[in-house]
CSV table of C-alpha atoms in Angstrom, one decimal:
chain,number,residue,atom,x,y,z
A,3,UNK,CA,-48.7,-32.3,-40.2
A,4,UNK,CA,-48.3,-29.4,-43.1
A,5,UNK,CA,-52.0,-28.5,-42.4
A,6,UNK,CA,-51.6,-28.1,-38.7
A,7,UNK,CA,-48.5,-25.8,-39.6
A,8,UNK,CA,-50.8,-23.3,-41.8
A,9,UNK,CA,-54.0,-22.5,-38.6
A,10,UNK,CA,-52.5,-19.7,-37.0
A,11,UNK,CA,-51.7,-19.4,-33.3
A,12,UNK,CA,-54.4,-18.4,-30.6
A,13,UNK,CA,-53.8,-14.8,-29.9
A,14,UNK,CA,-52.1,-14.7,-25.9
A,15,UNK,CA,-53.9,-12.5,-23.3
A,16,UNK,CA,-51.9,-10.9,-21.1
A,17,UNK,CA,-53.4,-11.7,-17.2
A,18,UNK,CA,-51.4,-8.6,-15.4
A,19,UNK,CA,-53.8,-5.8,-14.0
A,20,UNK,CA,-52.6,-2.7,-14.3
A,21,UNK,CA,-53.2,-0.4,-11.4
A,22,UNK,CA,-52.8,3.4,-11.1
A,23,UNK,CA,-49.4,5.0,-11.4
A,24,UNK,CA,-48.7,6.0,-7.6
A,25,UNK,CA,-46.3,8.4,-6.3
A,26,UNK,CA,-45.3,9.1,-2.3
A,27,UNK,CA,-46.2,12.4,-1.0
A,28,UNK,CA,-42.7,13.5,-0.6
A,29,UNK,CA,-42.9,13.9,3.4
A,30,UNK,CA,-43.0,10.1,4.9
A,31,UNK,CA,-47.1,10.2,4.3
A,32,UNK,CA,-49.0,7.3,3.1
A,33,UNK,CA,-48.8,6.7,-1.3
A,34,UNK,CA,-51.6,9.2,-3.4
A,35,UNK,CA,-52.2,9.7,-6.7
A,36,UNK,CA,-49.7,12.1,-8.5
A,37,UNK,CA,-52.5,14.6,-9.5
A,38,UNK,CA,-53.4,15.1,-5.3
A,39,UNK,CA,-49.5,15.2,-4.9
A,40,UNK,CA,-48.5,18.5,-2.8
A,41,UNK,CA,-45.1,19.6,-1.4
A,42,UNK,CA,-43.6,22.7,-1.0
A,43,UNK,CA,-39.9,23.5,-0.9
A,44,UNK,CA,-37.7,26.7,-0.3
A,45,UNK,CA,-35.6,27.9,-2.4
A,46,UNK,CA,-32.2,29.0,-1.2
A,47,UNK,CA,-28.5,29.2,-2.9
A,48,UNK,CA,-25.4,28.8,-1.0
A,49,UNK,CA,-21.6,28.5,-2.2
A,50,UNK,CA,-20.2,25.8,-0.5
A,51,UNK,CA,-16.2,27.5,-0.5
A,52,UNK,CA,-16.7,30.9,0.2
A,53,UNK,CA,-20.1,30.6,2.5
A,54,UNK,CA,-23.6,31.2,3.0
A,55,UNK,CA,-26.5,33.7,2.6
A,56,UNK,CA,-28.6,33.0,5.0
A,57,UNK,CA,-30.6,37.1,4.4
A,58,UNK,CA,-29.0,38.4,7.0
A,59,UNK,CA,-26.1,39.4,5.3
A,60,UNK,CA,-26.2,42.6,3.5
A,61,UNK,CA,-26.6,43.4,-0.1
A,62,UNK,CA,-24.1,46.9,-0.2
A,63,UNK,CA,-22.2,48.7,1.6
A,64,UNK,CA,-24.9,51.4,2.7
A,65,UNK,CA,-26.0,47.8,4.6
A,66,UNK,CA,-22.7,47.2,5.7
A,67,UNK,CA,-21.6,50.2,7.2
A,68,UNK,CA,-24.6,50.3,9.8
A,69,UNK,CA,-23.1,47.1,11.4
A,70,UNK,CA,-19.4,47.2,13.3
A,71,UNK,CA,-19.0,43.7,12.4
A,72,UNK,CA,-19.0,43.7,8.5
A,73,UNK,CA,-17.4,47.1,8.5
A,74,UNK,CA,-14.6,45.3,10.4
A,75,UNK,CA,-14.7,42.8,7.7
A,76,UNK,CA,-15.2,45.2,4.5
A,77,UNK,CA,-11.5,46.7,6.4
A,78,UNK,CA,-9.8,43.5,6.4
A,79,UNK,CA,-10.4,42.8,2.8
A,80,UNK,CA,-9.3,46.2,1.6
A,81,UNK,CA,-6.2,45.9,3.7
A,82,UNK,CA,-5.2,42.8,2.4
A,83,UNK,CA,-5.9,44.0,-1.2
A,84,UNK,CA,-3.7,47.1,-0.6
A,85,UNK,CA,-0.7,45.2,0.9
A,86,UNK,CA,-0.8,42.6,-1.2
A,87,UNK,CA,-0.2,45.9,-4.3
A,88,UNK,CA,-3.6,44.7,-6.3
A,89,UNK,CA,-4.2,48.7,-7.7
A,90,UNK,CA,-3.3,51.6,-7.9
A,91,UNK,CA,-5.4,54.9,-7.8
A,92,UNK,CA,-5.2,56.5,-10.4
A,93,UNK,CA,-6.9,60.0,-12.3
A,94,UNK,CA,-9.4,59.4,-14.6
A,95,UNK,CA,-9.2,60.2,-18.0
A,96,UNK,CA,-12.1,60.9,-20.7
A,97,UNK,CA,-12.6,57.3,-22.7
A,98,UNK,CA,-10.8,55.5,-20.4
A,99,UNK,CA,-13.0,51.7,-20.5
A,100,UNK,CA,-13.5,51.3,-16.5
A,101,UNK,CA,-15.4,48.2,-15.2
A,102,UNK,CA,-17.4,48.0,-11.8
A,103,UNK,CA,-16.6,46.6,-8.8
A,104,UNK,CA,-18.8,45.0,-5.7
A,105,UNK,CA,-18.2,44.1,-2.4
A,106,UNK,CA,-20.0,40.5,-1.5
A,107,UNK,CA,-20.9,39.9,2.3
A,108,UNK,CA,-21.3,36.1,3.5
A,109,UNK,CA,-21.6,33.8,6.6
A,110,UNK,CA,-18.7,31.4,6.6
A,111,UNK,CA,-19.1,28.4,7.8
A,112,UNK,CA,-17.2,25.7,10.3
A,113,UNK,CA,-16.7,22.5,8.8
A,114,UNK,CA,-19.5,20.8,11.3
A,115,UNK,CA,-22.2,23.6,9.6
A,116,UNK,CA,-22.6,25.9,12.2
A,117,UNK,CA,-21.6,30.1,11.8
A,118,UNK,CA,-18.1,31.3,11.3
A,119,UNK,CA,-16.5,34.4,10.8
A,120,UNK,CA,-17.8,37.1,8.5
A,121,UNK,CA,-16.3,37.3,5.2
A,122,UNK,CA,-16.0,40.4,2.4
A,123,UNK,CA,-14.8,40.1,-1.1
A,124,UNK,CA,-14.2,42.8,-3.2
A,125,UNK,CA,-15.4,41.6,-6.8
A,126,UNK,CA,-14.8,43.3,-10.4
A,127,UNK,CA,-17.6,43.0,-12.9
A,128,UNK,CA,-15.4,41.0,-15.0
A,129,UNK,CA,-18.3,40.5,-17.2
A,130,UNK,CA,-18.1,44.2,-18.7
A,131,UNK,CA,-14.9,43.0,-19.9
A,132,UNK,CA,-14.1,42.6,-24.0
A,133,UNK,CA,-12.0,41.4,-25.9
A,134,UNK,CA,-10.4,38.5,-23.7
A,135,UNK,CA,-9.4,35.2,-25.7
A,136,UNK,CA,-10.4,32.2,-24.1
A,137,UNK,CA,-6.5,31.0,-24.0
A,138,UNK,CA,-6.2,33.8,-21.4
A,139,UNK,CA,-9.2,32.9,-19.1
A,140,UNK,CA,-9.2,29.3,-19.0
A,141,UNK,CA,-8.2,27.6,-15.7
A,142,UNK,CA,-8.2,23.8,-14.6
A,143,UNK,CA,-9.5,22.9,-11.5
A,144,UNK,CA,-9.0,19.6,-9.5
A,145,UNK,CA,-11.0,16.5,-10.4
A,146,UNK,CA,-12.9,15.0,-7.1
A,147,UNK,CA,-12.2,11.9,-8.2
A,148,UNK,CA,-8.7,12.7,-8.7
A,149,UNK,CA,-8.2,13.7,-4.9
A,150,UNK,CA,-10.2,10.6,-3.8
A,151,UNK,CA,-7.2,8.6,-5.6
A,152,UNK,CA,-4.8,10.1,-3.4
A,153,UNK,CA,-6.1,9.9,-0.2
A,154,UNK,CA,-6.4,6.1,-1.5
A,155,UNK,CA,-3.3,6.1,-2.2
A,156,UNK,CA,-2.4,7.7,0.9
A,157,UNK,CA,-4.0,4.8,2.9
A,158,UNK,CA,-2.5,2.0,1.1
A,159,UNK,CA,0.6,3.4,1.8
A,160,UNK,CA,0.1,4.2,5.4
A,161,UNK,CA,1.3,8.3,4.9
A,162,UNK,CA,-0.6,11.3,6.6
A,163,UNK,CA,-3.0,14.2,4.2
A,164,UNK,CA,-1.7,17.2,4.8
A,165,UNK,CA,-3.8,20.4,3.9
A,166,UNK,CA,-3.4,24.2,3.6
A,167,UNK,CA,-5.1,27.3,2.6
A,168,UNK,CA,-3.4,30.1,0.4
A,169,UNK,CA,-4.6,33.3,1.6
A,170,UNK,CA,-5.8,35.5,-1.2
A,171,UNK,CA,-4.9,33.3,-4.1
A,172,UNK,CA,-6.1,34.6,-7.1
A,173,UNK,CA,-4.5,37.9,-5.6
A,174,UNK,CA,-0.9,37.0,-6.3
A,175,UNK,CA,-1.6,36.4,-10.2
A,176,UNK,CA,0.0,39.3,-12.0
A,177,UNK,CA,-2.6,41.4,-14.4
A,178,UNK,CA,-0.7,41.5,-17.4
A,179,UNK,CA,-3.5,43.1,-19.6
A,180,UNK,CA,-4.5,47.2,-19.0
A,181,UNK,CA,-7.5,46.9,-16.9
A,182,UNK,CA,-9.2,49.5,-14.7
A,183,UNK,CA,-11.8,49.4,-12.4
A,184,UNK,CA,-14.1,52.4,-10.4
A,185,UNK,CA,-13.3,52.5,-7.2
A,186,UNK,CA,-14.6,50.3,-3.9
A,187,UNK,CA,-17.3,51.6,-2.1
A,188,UNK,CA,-16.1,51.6,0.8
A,189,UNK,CA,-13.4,53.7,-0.2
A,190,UNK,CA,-15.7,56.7,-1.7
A,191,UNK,CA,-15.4,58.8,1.0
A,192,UNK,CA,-12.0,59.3,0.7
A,193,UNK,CA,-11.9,59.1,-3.3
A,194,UNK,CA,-14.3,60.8,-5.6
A,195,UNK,CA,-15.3,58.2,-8.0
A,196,UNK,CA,-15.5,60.7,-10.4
A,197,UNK,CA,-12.4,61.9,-10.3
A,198,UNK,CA,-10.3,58.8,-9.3
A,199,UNK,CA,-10.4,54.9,-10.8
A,200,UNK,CA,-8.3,51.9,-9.9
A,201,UNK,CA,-5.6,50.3,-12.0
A,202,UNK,CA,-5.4,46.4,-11.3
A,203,UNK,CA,-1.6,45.8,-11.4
A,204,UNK,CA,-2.5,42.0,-9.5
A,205,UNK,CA,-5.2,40.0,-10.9
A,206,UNK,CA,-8.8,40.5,-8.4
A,207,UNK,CA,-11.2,38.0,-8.5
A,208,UNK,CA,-13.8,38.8,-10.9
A,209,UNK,CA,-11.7,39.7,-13.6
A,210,UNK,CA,-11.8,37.0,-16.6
A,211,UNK,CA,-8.3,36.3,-16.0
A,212,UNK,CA,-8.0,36.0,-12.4
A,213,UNK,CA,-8.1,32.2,-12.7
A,214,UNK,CA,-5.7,32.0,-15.5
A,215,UNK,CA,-3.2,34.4,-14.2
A,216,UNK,CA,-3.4,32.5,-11.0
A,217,UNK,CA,-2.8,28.8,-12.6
A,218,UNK,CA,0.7,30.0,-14.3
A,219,UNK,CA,1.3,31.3,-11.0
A,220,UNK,CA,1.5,28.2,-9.1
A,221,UNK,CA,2.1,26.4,-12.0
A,222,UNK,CA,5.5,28.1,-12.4
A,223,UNK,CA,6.3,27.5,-8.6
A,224,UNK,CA,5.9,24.2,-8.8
A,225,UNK,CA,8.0,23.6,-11.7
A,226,UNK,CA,10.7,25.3,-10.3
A,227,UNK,CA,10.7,23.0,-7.3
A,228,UNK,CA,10.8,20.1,-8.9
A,229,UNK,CA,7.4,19.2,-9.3
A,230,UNK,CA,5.6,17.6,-12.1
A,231,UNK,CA,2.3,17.9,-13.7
A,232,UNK,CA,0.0,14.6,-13.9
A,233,UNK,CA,-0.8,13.7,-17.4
A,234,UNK,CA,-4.5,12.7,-16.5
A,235,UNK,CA,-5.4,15.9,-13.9
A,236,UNK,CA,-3.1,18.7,-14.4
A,237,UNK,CA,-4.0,20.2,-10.6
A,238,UNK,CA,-2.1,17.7,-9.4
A,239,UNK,CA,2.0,17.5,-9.2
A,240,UNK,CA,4.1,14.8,-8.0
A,241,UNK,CA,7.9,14.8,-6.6
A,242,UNK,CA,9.6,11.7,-7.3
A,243,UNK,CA,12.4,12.5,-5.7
A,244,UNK,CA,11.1,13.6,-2.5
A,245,UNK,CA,8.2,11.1,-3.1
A,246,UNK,CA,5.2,13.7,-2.4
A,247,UNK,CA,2.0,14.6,-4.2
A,248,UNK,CA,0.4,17.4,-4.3
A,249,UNK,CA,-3.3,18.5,-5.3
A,250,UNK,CA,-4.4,21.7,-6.1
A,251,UNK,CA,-8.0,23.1,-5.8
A,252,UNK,CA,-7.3,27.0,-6.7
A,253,UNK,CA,-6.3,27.8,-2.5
A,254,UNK,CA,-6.5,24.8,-1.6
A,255,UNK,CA,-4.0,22.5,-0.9
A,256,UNK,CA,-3.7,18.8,0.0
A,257,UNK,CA,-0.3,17.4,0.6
A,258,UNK,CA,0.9,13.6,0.7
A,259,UNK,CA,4.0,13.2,1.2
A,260,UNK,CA,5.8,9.8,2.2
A,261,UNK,CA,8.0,11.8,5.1
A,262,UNK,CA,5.4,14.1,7.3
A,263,UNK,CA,8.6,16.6,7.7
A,264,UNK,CA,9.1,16.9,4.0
A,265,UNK,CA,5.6,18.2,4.2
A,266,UNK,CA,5.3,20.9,6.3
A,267,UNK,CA,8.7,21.5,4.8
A,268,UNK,CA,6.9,22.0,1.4
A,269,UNK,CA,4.3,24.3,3.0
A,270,UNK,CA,6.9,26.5,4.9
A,271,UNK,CA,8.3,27.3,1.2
A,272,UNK,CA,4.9,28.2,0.2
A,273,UNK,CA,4.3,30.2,3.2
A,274,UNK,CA,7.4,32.8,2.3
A,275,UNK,CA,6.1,32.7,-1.1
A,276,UNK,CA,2.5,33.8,-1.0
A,277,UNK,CA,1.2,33.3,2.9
A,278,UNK,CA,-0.2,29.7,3.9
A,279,UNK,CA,-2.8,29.4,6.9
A,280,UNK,CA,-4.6,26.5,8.6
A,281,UNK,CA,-2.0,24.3,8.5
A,282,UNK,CA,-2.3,20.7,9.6
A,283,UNK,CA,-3.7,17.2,9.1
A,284,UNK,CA,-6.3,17.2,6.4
A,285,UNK,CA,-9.6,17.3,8.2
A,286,UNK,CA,-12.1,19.3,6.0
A,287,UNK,CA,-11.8,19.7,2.2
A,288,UNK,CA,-13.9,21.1,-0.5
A,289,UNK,CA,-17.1,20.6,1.5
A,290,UNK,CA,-16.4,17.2,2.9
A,291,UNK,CA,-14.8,16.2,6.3
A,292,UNK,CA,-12.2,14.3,6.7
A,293,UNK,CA,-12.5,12.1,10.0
A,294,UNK,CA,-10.2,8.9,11.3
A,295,UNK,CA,-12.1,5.8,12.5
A,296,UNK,CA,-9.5,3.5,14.2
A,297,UNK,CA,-6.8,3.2,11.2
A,298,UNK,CA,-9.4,4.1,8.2
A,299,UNK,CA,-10.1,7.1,6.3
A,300,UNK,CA,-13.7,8.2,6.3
A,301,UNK,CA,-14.8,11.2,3.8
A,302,UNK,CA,-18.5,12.5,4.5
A,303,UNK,CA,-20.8,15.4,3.6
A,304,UNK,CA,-22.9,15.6,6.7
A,305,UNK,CA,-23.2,19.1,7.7
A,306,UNK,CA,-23.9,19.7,3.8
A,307,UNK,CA,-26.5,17.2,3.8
A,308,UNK,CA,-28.3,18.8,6.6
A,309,UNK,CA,-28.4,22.3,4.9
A,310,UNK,CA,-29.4,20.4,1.8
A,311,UNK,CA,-32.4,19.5,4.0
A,312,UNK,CA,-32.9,22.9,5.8
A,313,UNK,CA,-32.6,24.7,2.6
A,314,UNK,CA,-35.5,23.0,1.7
A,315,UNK,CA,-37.6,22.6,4.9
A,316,UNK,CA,-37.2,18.9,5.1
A,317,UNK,CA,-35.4,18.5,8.2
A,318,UNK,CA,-38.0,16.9,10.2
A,319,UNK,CA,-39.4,14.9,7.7
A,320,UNK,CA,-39.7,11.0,8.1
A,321,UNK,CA,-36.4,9.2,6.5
A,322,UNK,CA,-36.6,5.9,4.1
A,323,UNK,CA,-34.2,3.2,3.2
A,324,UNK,CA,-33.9,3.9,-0.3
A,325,UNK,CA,-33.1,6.9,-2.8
A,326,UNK,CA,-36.0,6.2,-5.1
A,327,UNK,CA,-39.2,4.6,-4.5
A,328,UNK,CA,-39.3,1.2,-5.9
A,329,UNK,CA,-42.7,0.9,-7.1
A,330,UNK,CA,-42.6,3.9,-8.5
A,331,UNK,CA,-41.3,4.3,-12.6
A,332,UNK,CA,-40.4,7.7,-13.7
A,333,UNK,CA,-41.2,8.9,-16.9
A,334,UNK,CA,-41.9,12.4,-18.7
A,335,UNK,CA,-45.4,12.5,-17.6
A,336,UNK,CA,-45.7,15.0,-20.2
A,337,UNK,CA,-49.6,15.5,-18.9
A,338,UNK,CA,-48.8,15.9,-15.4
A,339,UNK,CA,-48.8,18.9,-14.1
A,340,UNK,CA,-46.4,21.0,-13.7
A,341,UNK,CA,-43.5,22.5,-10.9
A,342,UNK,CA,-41.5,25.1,-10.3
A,343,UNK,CA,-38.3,24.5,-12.9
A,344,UNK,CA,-35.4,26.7,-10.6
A,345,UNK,CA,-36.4,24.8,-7.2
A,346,UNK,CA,-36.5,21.4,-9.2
A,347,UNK,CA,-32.7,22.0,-10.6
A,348,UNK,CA,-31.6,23.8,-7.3
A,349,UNK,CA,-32.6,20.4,-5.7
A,350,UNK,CA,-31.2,18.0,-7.9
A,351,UNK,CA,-28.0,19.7,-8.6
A,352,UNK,CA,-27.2,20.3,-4.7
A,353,UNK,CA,-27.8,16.0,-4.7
A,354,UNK,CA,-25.3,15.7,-7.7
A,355,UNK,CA,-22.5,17.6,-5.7
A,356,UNK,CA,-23.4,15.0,-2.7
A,357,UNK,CA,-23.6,12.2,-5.1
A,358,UNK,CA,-20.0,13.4,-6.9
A,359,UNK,CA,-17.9,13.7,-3.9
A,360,UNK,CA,-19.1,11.2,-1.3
A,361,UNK,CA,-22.3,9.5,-1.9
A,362,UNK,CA,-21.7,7.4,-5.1
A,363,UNK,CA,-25.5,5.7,-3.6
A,364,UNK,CA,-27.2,8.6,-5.1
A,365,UNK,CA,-25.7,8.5,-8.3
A,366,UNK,CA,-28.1,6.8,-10.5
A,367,UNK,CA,-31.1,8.6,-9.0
A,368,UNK,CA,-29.4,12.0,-9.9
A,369,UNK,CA,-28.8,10.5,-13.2
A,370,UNK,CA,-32.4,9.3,-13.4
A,371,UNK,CA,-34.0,12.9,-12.1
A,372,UNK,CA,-31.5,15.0,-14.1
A,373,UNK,CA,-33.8,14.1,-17.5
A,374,UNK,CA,-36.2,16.3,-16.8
A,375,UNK,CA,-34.5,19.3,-15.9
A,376,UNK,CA,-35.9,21.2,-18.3
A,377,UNK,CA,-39.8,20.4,-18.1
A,378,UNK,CA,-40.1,18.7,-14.2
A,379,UNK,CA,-43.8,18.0,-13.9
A,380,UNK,CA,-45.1,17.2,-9.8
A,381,UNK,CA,-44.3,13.6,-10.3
A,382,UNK,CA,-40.6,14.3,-10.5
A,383,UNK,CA,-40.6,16.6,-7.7
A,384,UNK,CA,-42.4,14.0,-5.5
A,385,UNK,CA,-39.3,12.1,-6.6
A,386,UNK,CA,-37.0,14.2,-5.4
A,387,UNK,CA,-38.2,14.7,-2.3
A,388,UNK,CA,-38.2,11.2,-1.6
A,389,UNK,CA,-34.8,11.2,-2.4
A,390,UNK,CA,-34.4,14.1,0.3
A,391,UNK,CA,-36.1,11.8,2.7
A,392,UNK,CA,-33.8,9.6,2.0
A,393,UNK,CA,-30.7,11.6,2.6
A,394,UNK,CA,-32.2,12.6,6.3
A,395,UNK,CA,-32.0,8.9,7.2
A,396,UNK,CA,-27.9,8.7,5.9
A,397,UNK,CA,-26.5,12.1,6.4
A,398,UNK,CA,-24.2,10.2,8.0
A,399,UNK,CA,-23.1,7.5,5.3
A,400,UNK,CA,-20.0,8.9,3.3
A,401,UNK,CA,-16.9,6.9,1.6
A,402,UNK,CA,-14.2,4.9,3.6
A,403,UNK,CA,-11.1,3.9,3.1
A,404,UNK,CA,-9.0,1.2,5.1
A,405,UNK,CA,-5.7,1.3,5.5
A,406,UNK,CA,-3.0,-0.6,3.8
A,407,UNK,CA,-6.4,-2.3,2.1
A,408,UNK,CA,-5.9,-2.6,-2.0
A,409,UNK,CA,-8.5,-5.2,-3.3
A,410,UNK,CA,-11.1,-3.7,-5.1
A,411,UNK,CA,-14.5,-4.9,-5.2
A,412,UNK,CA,-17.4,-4.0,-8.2
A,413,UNK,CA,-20.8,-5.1,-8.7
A,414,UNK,CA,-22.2,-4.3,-12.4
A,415,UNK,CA,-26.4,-5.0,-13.1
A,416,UNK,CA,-28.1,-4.0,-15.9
A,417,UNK,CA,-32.1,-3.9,-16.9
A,418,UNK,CA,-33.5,-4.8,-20.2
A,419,UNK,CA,-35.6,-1.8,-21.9
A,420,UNK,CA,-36.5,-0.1,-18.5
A,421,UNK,CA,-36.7,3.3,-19.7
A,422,UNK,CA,-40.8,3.9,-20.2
A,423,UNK,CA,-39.6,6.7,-22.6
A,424,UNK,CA,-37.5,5.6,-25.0
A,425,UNK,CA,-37.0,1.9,-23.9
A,426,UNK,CA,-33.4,2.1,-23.4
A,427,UNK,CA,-31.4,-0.2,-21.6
A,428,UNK,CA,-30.0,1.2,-18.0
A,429,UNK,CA,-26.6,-0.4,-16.6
């Protein structure tokens, strides 16, 4: 009845019991509390396309000169820069605006991770430079997803990947503003730095329009044979006619044509034209391999996955089955303590590279850990050295592609106010 209607409700009790927060102690142990958390990483930087430094590289050229090997290498380099017509030496003249110049030593590196050949780079200081619009230094670069689409493509259609290094790319842009540079130390012996500078006359990379200069370059190449730009990734070009694509990552190149012959046909052209090497079936790109199982294509980062994990001295650590632990819910922990901000984004963002090429598994836990980038407290390092333990147990996993296969399978899921933070959704 209306009075019944007017007593208000009994209030409800909740009957859960909450428990303390735990977190995993980041090297297979058993779960602890996040304040007796303890794990310590190593911090190291490596460029995946030109090499490593592994500190036995050295820093200069006094270094440099003491071992027969990098000397060998600082030659090669200023040989190629000197045929190729880069400078010119020149006097130098009071006023004159002159920027620096460097010589980087690395370790390159095989595609199965272990030590290559020595590499030297000459570098300008292009950061000394002024007064360079952004129309003049701005360069695209390839998509990752864009060359996953083609080698897709490539598969449905039954055609071979063909790949090819340009050697000294950015060297064969023409410099078209004044710009001079001191001279290389290894050439100060035989010119006085004081007396002499260098005159770029071919773009050198370093230089704020190297990658500019380099992208009309091409650009105009392929244009005038017959190639067009894609509308959605303008690194890569297609041929109607002669029914190939192509995809461009600065000096790297990735062919697919629909006749293998037409391919290396394509390459011998770019060879005359600016000097081609490693030519062949596409077997290593951008960090990932490229490997054939039966008739499938199989894209994985293994070798970079296991430097991940030596970087960060978690090579013999015990693996797990998942990326995050499930019973554990990230938040800001805003009284936690704290950890050591570069190693925390040196971590995560050498996961997001893994997670953007080949390991679409680790996506959502880079997503999740690349929130506190700015203030990581322990518990979020704990986290991501789960997720390290979890990349020792599938360095192996990577993409795969089947051949003539074109059915296309997606699983969507969604949570309801699972953020602790700001109770967002998460999809």
């Amino acid at each position: 009845d209306d009075d019944d209607d007017d007593d208000d409700p009994a209030p409800r009790r909740s009957t859960r019991v909450r428990t303390q927060r735990q977190v995993y102690d980041g090297r297979g142990g058993s779960e602890v509390p996040s304040a007796k958390g303890n794990v310590e990483v190593a911090a190291a930087m490596e460029d995946c396309l030109f090499g490593i430094d592994d500190g036995t590289a050295p820093k200069n050229w006094d270094e440099a000169k003491l071992d027969p090997a990098w000397v060998k290498a600082t030659e090669e380099e200023i040989s190629a820069l000197e045929k190729n017509n880069t400078w010119r030496i020149i006097p130098r003249r009071p006023n004159m605006k002159v920027i620096g110049v460097k010589t980087i030593y690395r370790q390159k590196l095989n595609k199965d991770g272990s030590p290559g050949r020595k590499k030297a780079r000459v570098v300008a200081k292009g950061y000394t430079q002024y007064g360079v619009s952004f129309k003049d230094r701005y360069a695209p670069t390839l998509r990752i997803a864009s060359l996953r689409a083609v080698l897709a493509l490539a598969q449905v259609k039954k055609r071979k990947a063909l790949s090819a290094d340009i050697n000294n790319a950015y060297l064969h842009g023409p410099e078209n503003n004044e710009v001079y540079m001191e001279i290389p130390e290894s050439l100060r012996d035989k010119y006085d730095p004081d007396e002499w500078v260098t005159e770029l006359l071919k773009s050198l990379y370093g230089t704020k329009t190297a990658g500019n200069n380099w992208n009309k370059c091409i650009d105009a190449y392929m244009r005038a044979h017959g190639y067009k730009r894609c509308r959605s990734d303008p690194c890569v070009y297609y041929n109607r006619k002669k029914d190939i694509i192509v995809c461009i990552y600065v000096d790297d190149i990735v062919c697919v044509p629909a006749r293998e012959k037409d391919g290396y046909k394509f390459f011998k052209g770019l060879d005359a034209e600016y000097g081609i090497k490693d030519v062949g079936e596409l077997d290593y790109v951008l960090g990932m391999e490229v490997k054939k199982v039966e008739d499938d294509l199989v894209l994985t980062q293994e070798a970079y996955a296991k430097r991940i994990l030596a970087d960060f001295k978690m090579q013999d650590c015990k693996g797990v089955t998942t990326p995050m632990a499930p019973s554990v819910r990230i938040t800001k922990d805003e009284e936690g303590p704290g950890s050591d901000q570069e190693r925390y984004r040196s971590i995560v963002g050498k996961i997001a590279y893994l997670a953007t090429c080949t390991r679409p598994d680790l996506a959502y836990t880079v997503s999740k850990l690349s929130r506190y980038l700015n203030n990581p407290k322990r518990s979020h390092m704990l986290a991501v050295m789960y997720a390290l333990r979890y990349i020792k147990r599938t360095s192996d996993y990577g993409l795969r592609f089947p051949q003539g296969e074109t059915t296309m399978e997606m699983y969507v899921d969604a949570d309801h106010a699972g953020c602790l933070d700001t109770r967002r959704s998460t999809s």
